[in-house]
Amino acid sequence: MGLSEELVVRKIRDGTVIDHIPAGQALNVLRIMGIKGLEGNRIAIVMNVESKKLGKKDIVKIENREIAPEEINKIALIAPNATINIIRDYKVIKKEKVTLPDKIKNIVKCINPTCITNQERESIISSFKLISKNPIILLCEYCERYLLQEDIIKQFE
């Protein structure tokens, strides 16, 4: 396969490339980052491309935006094996694999409607303990309800 056959989307000058996203999850990665396409950044999404590691994968390129460290934790909830590349002047200046922290606070909600974190009159933020990375299973530290990966994805659809 020649270079011209491999290059589906051109390189970006400055910004972020999120690689190794599980196939079909690129739009959820954008949702979890709060990107709606109205921000003015050029965004390229490549879905279901061949991957030696994953079989198929998605790639997201965001021009002129470097993601913040707290956003990396969010991405890990959707794409636990993703790689974040920070690009400046067409060169990768930082490459980082996402990792799920042992505790996840104030990113996702508990699915138990009676959990204290879902009560409007309480000012308690959600807090989950990581039980499993593959598949992702979280445990609410208040009501001890499990949150599965599909529950997490539904919250960002």
PDB file of C-alpha atoms in Angstrom:
ATOM      1  CA  MET A   1       0.000   0.000   0.000  1.00  0.00           C
ATOM      2  CA  GLY A   2       1.485   3.329  -1.071  1.00  0.00           C
ATOM      3  CA  LEU A   3       1.464   6.489   1.017  1.00  0.00           C
ATOM      4  CA  SER A   4      -1.307   8.029  -1.072  1.00  0.00           C
ATOM      5  CA  GLU A   5      -3.552   5.041  -0.341  1.00  0.00           C
ATOM      6  CA  GLU A   6      -2.876   5.237   3.427  1.00  0.00           C
ATOM      7  CA  LEU A   7      -3.410   8.976   3.892  1.00  0.00           C
ATOM      8  CA  VAL A   8      -7.163   9.392   4.272  1.00  0.00           C
ATOM      9  CA  VAL A   9      -6.995  12.803   5.956  1.00  0.00           C
ATOM     10  CA  ARG A  10      -4.163  15.309   5.631  1.00  0.00           C
ATOM     11  CA  LYS A  11      -1.806  16.144   8.479  1.00  0.00           C
ATOM     12  CA  ILE A  12      -2.687  19.009  10.795  1.00  0.00           C
ATOM     13  CA  ARG A  13      -0.337  21.872  11.531  1.00  0.00           C
ATOM     14  CA  ASP A  14      -1.283  22.409  15.192  1.00  0.00           C
ATOM     15  CA  GLY A  15      -3.739  20.602  17.426  1.00  0.00           C
ATOM     16  CA  THR A  16      -4.579  17.170  18.766  1.00  0.00           C
ATOM     17  CA  VAL A  17      -4.879  13.747  17.181  1.00  0.00           C
ATOM     18  CA  ILE A  18      -6.718  11.100  19.187  1.00  0.00           C
ATOM     19  CA  ASP A  19      -5.827   7.667  17.817  1.00  0.00           C
ATOM     20  CA  HIS A  20      -6.790   4.094  18.715  1.00  0.00           C
ATOM     21  CA  ILE A  21     -10.389   4.936  19.535  1.00  0.00           C
ATOM     22  CA  PRO A  22     -12.554   1.801  19.395  1.00  0.00           C
ATOM     23  CA  ALA A  23     -14.464   1.624  16.098  1.00  0.00           C
ATOM     24  CA  GLY A  24     -17.707   3.577  16.227  1.00  0.00           C
ATOM     25  CA  GLN A  25     -16.788   5.665  19.305  1.00  0.00           C
ATOM     26  CA  ALA A  26     -15.309   8.786  17.642  1.00  0.00           C
ATOM     27  CA  LEU A  27     -18.545  10.769  17.945  1.00  0.00           C
ATOM     28  CA  ASN A  28     -18.848   9.805  21.623  1.00  0.00           C
ATOM     29  CA  VAL A  29     -15.280  11.025  22.194  1.00  0.00           C
ATOM     30  CA  LEU A  30     -16.281  14.397  20.711  1.00  0.00           C
ATOM     31  CA  ARG A  31     -19.416  14.449  22.889  1.00  0.00           C
ATOM     32  CA  ILE A  32     -17.483  13.645  26.059  1.00  0.00           C
ATOM     33  CA  MET A  33     -15.131  16.534  25.219  1.00  0.00           C
ATOM     34  CA  GLY A  34     -18.087  18.851  24.668  1.00  0.00           C
ATOM     35  CA  ILE A  35     -17.172  19.467  21.014  1.00  0.00           C
ATOM     36  CA  LYS A  36     -20.235  20.167  18.910  1.00  0.00           C
ATOM     37  CA  GLY A  37     -18.589  21.469  15.766  1.00  0.00           C
ATOM     38  CA  LEU A  38     -19.639  25.064  16.446  1.00  0.00           C
ATOM     39  CA  GLU A  39     -16.341  26.017  18.085  1.00  0.00           C
ATOM     40  CA  GLY A  40     -14.701  26.981  14.802  1.00  0.00           C
ATOM     41  CA  ASN A  41     -11.968  24.333  14.871  1.00  0.00           C
ATOM     42  CA  ARG A  42     -11.495  22.114  11.837  1.00  0.00           C
ATOM     43  CA  ILE A  43     -12.234  18.549  12.934  1.00  0.00           C
ATOM     44  CA  ALA A  44     -11.550  15.374  10.969  1.00  0.00           C
ATOM     45  CA  ILE A  45     -13.153  12.095  11.959  1.00  0.00           C
ATOM     46  CA  VAL A  46     -12.039   8.851  10.403  1.00  0.00           C
ATOM     47  CA  MET A  47     -14.096   5.857  11.402  1.00  0.00           C
ATOM     48  CA  ASN A  48     -13.647   2.115  10.951  1.00  0.00           C
ATOM     49  CA  VAL A  49     -10.118   2.187   9.553  1.00  0.00           C
ATOM     50  CA  GLU A  50      -7.923  -0.911   9.746  1.00  0.00           C
ATOM     51  CA  SER A  51      -5.827  -1.294  12.889  1.00  0.00           C
ATOM     52  CA  LYS A  52      -3.258  -3.938  13.744  1.00  0.00           C
ATOM     53  CA  LYS A  53      -4.072  -3.589  17.465  1.00  0.00           C
ATOM     54  CA  LEU A  54      -7.842  -3.219  17.432  1.00  0.00           C
ATOM     55  CA  GLY A  55      -8.921  -4.698  14.089  1.00  0.00           C
ATOM     56  CA  LYS A  56     -10.782  -1.484  13.336  1.00  0.00           C
ATOM     57  CA  LYS A  57     -10.430   1.920  14.966  1.00  0.00           C
ATOM     58  CA  ASP A  58     -11.503   5.550  14.789  1.00  0.00           C
ATOM     59  CA  ILE A  59      -9.258   8.632  14.663  1.00  0.00           C
ATOM     60  CA  VAL A  60     -10.165  12.233  15.563  1.00  0.00           C
ATOM     61  CA  LYS A  61      -8.061  15.233  14.500  1.00  0.00           C
ATOM     62  CA  ILE A  62      -8.795  18.625  16.010  1.00  0.00           C
ATOM     63  CA  GLU A  63      -6.929  21.600  14.557  1.00  0.00           C
ATOM     64  CA  ASN A  64      -5.807  24.486  16.760  1.00  0.00           C
ATOM     65  CA  ARG A  65      -6.856  22.854  20.017  1.00  0.00           C
ATOM     66  CA  GLU A  66      -4.696  21.010  22.512  1.00  0.00           C
ATOM     67  CA  ILE A  67      -6.713  18.977  24.944  1.00  0.00           C
ATOM     68  CA  ALA A  68      -6.395  19.569  28.669  1.00  0.00           C
ATOM     69  CA  PRO A  69      -5.201  16.865  31.102  1.00  0.00           C
ATOM     70  CA  GLU A  70      -8.670  16.571  32.675  1.00  0.00           C
ATOM     71  CA  GLU A  71     -10.132  15.824  29.242  1.00  0.00           C
ATOM     72  CA  ILE A  72      -7.780  12.858  28.911  1.00  0.00           C
ATOM     73  CA  ASN A  73      -9.527  11.156  31.859  1.00  0.00           C
ATOM     74  CA  LYS A  74     -12.865  11.676  30.139  1.00  0.00           C
ATOM     75  CA  ILE A  75     -11.590  10.153  26.904  1.00  0.00           C
ATOM     76  CA  ALA A  76     -10.342   7.126  28.835  1.00  0.00           C
ATOM     77  CA  LEU A  77     -13.947   6.354  29.817  1.00  0.00           C
ATOM     78  CA  ILE A  78     -14.886   5.914  26.135  1.00  0.00           C
ATOM     79  CA  ALA A  79     -11.560   4.868  24.640  1.00  0.00           C
ATOM     80  CA  PRO A  80      -9.343   3.261  27.321  1.00  0.00           C
ATOM     81  CA  ASN A  81      -6.577   2.421  24.812  1.00  0.00           C
ATOM     82  CA  ALA A  82      -6.525   5.764  22.983  1.00  0.00           C
ATOM     83  CA  THR A  83      -3.338   7.657  22.235  1.00  0.00           C
ATOM     84  CA  ILE A  84      -3.249  11.445  22.412  1.00  0.00           C
ATOM     85  CA  ASN A  85      -0.818  13.221  20.083  1.00  0.00           C
ATOM     86  CA  ILE A  86      -0.201  16.938  20.494  1.00  0.00           C
ATOM     87  CA  ILE A  87       0.898  18.431  17.174  1.00  0.00           C
ATOM     88  CA  ARG A  88       2.803  21.675  16.636  1.00  0.00           C
ATOM     89  CA  ASP A  89       4.105  22.774  13.256  1.00  0.00           C
ATOM     90  CA  TYR A  90       3.211  19.359  11.776  1.00  0.00           C
ATOM     91  CA  LYS A  91       5.321  17.493  14.357  1.00  0.00           C
ATOM     92  CA  VAL A  92       4.249  15.310  17.288  1.00  0.00           C
ATOM     93  CA  ILE A  93       5.632  17.124  20.318  1.00  0.00           C
ATOM     94  CA  LYS A  94       3.860  14.985  22.929  1.00  0.00           C
ATOM     95  CA  LYS A  95       2.414  11.495  22.734  1.00  0.00           C
ATOM     96  CA  GLU A  96       0.456  10.089  25.645  1.00  0.00           C
ATOM     97  CA  LYS A  97      -1.619   6.982  26.215  1.00  0.00           C
ATOM     98  CA  VAL A  98      -4.790   7.612  28.156  1.00  0.00           C
ATOM     99  CA  THR A  99      -5.115   5.890  31.514  1.00  0.00           C
ATOM    100  CA  LEU A 100      -8.116   5.465  33.707  1.00  0.00           C
ATOM    101  CA  PRO A 101      -7.550   6.868  37.186  1.00  0.00           C
ATOM    102  CA  ASP A 102      -8.510   4.746  40.214  1.00  0.00           C
ATOM    103  CA  LYS A 103     -11.103   7.373  41.183  1.00  0.00           C
ATOM    104  CA  ILE A 104     -13.348   9.253  38.754  1.00  0.00           C
ATOM    105  CA  LYS A 105     -15.001  12.365  40.124  1.00  0.00           C
ATOM    106  CA  ASN A 106     -17.634  14.642  38.641  1.00  0.00           C
ATOM    107  CA  ILE A 107     -17.443  13.313  35.072  1.00  0.00           C
ATOM    108  CA  VAL A 108     -20.314  10.816  34.934  1.00  0.00           C
ATOM    109  CA  LYS A 109     -23.518  10.490  36.951  1.00  0.00           C
ATOM    110  CA  CYS A 110     -24.665   7.563  39.062  1.00  0.00           C
ATOM    111  CA  ILE A 111     -27.484   5.614  37.373  1.00  0.00           C
ATOM    112  CA  ASN A 112     -29.329   5.237  40.691  1.00  0.00           C
ATOM    113  CA  PRO A 113     -31.938   8.040  40.713  1.00  0.00           C
ATOM    114  CA  THR A 114     -32.088   7.940  44.531  1.00  0.00           C
ATOM    115  CA  CYS A 115     -28.302   8.228  44.950  1.00  0.00           C
ATOM    116  CA  ILE A 116     -27.407  11.269  47.046  1.00  0.00           C
ATOM    117  CA  THR A 117     -25.295  12.601  44.139  1.00  0.00           C
ATOM    118  CA  ASN A 118     -28.476  12.919  42.041  1.00  0.00           C
ATOM    119  CA  GLN A 119     -30.392  14.970  44.639  1.00  0.00           C
ATOM    120  CA  GLU A 120     -30.613  18.634  43.626  1.00  0.00           C
ATOM    121  CA  ARG A 121     -30.711  19.879  47.215  1.00  0.00           C
ATOM    122  CA  GLU A 122     -27.387  18.149  47.954  1.00  0.00           C
ATOM    123  CA  SER A 123     -24.140  19.591  46.673  1.00  0.00           C
ATOM    124  CA  ILE A 124     -22.262  16.313  46.468  1.00  0.00           C
ATOM    125  CA  ILE A 125     -20.335  15.491  43.316  1.00  0.00           C
ATOM    126  CA  SER A 126     -20.307  11.990  41.879  1.00  0.00           C
ATOM    127  CA  SER A 127     -17.358   9.790  42.782  1.00  0.00           C
ATOM    128  CA  PHE A 128     -16.621   6.348  41.421  1.00  0.00           C
ATOM    129  CA  LYS A 129     -14.012   3.718  42.156  1.00  0.00           C
ATOM    130  CA  LEU A 130     -12.555   1.923  39.139  1.00  0.00           C
ATOM    131  CA  ILE A 131     -13.354  -1.802  39.457  1.00  0.00           C
ATOM    132  CA  SER A 132     -12.379  -3.022  35.970  1.00  0.00           C
ATOM    133  CA  LYS A 133     -10.606  -1.451  32.999  1.00  0.00           C
ATOM    134  CA  ASN A 134     -11.729  -3.938  30.354  1.00  0.00           C
ATOM    135  CA  PRO A 135     -14.663  -3.770  30.245  1.00  0.00           C
ATOM    136  CA  ILE A 136     -14.954  -0.561  32.227  1.00  0.00           C
ATOM    137  CA  ILE A 137     -16.873  -1.035  35.468  1.00  0.00           C
ATOM    138  CA  LEU A 138     -17.167   1.742  38.042  1.00  0.00           C
ATOM    139  CA  LEU A 139     -18.617   1.577  41.565  1.00  0.00           C
ATOM    140  CA  CYS A 140     -20.451   4.579  43.017  1.00  0.00           C
ATOM    141  CA  GLU A 141     -18.785   5.459  46.300  1.00  0.00           C
ATOM    142  CA  TYR A 142     -22.073   6.646  47.812  1.00  0.00           C
ATOM    143  CA  CYS A 143     -24.740   4.065  46.883  1.00  0.00           C
ATOM    144  CA  GLU A 144     -22.436   1.253  45.676  1.00  0.00           C
ATOM    145  CA  ARG A 145     -24.284   0.880  42.368  1.00  0.00           C
ATOM    146  CA  TYR A 146     -22.204  -0.382  39.449  1.00  0.00           C
ATOM    147  CA  LEU A 147     -21.842   1.747  36.334  1.00  0.00           C
ATOM    148  CA  LEU A 148     -21.010  -0.234  33.189  1.00  0.00           C
ATOM    149  CA  GLN A 149     -19.319   1.039  30.037  1.00  0.00           C
ATOM    150  CA  GLU A 150     -22.623   1.118  28.145  1.00  0.00           C
ATOM    151  CA  ASP A 151     -24.119   3.256  30.959  1.00  0.00           C
ATOM    152  CA  ILE A 152     -21.222   5.696  30.536  1.00  0.00           C
ATOM    153  CA  ILE A 153     -21.629   5.896  26.751  1.00  0.00           C
ATOM    154  CA  LYS A 154     -25.397   6.524  27.103  1.00  0.00           C
ATOM    155  CA  GLN A 155     -24.669   9.591  29.240  1.00  0.00           C
ATOM    156  CA  PHE A 156     -22.838  11.238  26.355  1.00  0.00           C
ATOM    157  CA  GLU A 157     -25.206  10.320  23.506  1.00  0.00           C
TER     158      GLU A 157
END
